[in-house]
Short mmCIF file of C-alpha atoms in Angstrom, two decimals:
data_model
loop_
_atom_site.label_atom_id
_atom_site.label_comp_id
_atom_site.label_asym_id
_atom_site.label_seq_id
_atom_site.Cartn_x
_atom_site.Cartn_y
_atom_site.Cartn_z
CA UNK U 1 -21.81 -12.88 3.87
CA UNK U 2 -23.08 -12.73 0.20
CA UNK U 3 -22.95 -9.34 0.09
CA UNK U 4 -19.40 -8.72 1.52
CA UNK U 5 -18.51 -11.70 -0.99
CA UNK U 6 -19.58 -9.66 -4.06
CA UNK U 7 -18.23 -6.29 -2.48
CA UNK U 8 -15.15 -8.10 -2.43
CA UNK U 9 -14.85 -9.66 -5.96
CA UNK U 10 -16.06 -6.12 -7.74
CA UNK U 11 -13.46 -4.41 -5.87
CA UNK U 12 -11.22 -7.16 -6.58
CA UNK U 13 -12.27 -6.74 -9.82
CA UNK U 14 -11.70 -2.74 -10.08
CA UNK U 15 -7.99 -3.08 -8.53
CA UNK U 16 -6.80 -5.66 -11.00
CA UNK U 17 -8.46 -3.87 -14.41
CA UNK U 18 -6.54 -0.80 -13.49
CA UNK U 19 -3.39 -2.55 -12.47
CA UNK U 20 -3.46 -3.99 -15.97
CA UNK U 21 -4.21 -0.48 -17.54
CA UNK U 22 -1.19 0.78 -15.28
CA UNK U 23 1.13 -2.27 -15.86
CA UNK U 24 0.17 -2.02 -19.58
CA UNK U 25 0.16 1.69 -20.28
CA UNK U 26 1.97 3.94 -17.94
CA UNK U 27 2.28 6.68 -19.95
CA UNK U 28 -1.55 7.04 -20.68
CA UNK U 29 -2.43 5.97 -17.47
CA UNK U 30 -0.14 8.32 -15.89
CA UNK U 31 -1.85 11.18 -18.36
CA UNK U 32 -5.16 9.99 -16.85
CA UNK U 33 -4.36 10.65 -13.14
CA UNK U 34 -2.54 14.18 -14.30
CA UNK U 35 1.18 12.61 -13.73
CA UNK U 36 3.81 12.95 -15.99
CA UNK U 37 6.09 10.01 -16.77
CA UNK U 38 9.41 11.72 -18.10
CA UNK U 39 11.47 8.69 -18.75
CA UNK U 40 11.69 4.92 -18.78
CA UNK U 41 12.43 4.70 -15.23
CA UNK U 42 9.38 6.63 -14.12
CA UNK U 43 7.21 4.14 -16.22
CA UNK U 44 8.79 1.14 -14.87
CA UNK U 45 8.21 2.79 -11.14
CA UNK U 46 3.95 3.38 -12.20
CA UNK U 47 4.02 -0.06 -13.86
CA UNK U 48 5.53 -1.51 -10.79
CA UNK U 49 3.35 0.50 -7.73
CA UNK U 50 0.43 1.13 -9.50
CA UNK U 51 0.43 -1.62 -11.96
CA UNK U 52 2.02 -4.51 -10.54
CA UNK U 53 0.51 -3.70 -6.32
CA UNK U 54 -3.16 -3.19 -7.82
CA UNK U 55 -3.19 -5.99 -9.60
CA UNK U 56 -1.68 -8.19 -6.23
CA UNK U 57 -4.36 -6.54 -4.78
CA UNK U 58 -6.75 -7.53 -6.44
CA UNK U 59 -6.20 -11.02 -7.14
CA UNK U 60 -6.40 -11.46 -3.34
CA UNK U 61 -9.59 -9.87 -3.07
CA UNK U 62 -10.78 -11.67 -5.64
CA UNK U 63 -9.44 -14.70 -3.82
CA UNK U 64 -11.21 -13.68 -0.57
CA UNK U 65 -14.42 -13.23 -2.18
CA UNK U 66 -14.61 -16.56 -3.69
CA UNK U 67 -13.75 -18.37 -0.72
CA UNK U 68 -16.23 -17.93 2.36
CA UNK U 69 -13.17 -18.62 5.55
CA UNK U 70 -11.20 -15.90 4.09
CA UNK U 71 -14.27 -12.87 3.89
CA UNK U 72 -13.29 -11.05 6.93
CA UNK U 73 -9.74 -10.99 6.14
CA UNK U 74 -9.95 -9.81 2.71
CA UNK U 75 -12.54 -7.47 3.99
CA UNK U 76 -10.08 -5.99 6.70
CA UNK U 77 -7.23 -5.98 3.64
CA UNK U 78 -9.95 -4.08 1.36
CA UNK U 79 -11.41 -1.62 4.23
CA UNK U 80 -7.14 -0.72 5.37
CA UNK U 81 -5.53 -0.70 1.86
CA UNK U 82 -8.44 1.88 0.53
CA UNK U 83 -8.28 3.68 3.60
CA UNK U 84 -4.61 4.07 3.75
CA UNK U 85 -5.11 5.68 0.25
CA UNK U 86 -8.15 7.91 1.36
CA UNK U 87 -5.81 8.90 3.84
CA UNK U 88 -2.74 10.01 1.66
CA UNK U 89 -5.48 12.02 -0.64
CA UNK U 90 -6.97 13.62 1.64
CA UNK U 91 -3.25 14.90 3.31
CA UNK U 92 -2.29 15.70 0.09
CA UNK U 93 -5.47 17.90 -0.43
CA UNK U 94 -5.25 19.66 2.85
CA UNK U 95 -1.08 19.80 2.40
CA UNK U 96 -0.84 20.41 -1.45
CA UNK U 97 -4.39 22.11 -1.83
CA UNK U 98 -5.21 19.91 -5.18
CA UNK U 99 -8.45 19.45 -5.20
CA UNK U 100 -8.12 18.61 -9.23
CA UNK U 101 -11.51 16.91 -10.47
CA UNK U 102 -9.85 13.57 -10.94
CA UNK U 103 -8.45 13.87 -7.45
CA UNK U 104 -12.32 14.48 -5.95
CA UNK U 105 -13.39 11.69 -8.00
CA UNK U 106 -11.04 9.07 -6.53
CA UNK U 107 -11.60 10.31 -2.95
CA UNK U 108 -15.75 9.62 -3.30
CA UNK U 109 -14.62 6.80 -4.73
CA UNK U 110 -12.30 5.77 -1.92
CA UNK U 111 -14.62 6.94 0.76
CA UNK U 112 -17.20 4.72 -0.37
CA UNK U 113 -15.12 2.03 -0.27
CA UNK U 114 -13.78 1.84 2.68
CA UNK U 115 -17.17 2.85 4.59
CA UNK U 116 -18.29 0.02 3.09
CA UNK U 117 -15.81 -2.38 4.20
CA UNK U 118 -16.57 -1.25 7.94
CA UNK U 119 -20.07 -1.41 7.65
CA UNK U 120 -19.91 -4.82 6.25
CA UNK U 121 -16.73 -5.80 9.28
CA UNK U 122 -19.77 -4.83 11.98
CA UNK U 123 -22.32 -7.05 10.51
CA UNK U 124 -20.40 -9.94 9.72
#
């Protein structure tokens, strides 16, 4: 249980930092992960998704974490969210064929992740 606690609050952690960056600075942000934000729209849209969604997610990870009832749950949340983005990559690798550095980076990443919240879902 400790250790899926901590899991929990540095991924917690992770997802809100970058939803700040996002929410904060779209533009360079966007630069970072090779998109290109061409108006105001399009940087209300990152802040929003990728701003605004990471740092929901987050918070409730970070909520799970610190209480012990609600482990498994943010666990499952955790292990399915990353997952669900593994799973867009890697379709967008095998669909798109962009295998950009950043893009390998973020799938280890995301990989590690979510085999990390199943292994920790079996032993709890």
């Amino acid at each position: 249980m400790r250790l899926s606690r901590i899991v929990l609050s540095v991924a917690g952690f992770l997802y809100a930092l970058l939803g700040f960056l996002f929410l904060f600075a779209p533009v360079t942000m966007g630069r970072w992960i090779l998109l290109s934000v061409p108006s105001a729209a399009a940087a209300t849209e990152i802040r929003a998704f990728y701003g605004g969604l990471e740092v929901g997610l987050g918070a409730f990870l970070l909520y799970c974490g610190n209480r012990p009832a609600t482990v498994i749950v943010g666990l499952v949340a955790m292990t399915l969210c990353t997952g669900g983005i593994l799973l867009g990559r890697l379709t967008g690798i095998f669909l798109d064929g962009s295998p950009e550095k950043m893009t390998l980076v973020s799938m280890i990443v995301e990989l590690f992740t979510t085999v990390t919240g199943i292994l920790l879902l079996m032993d709890e």
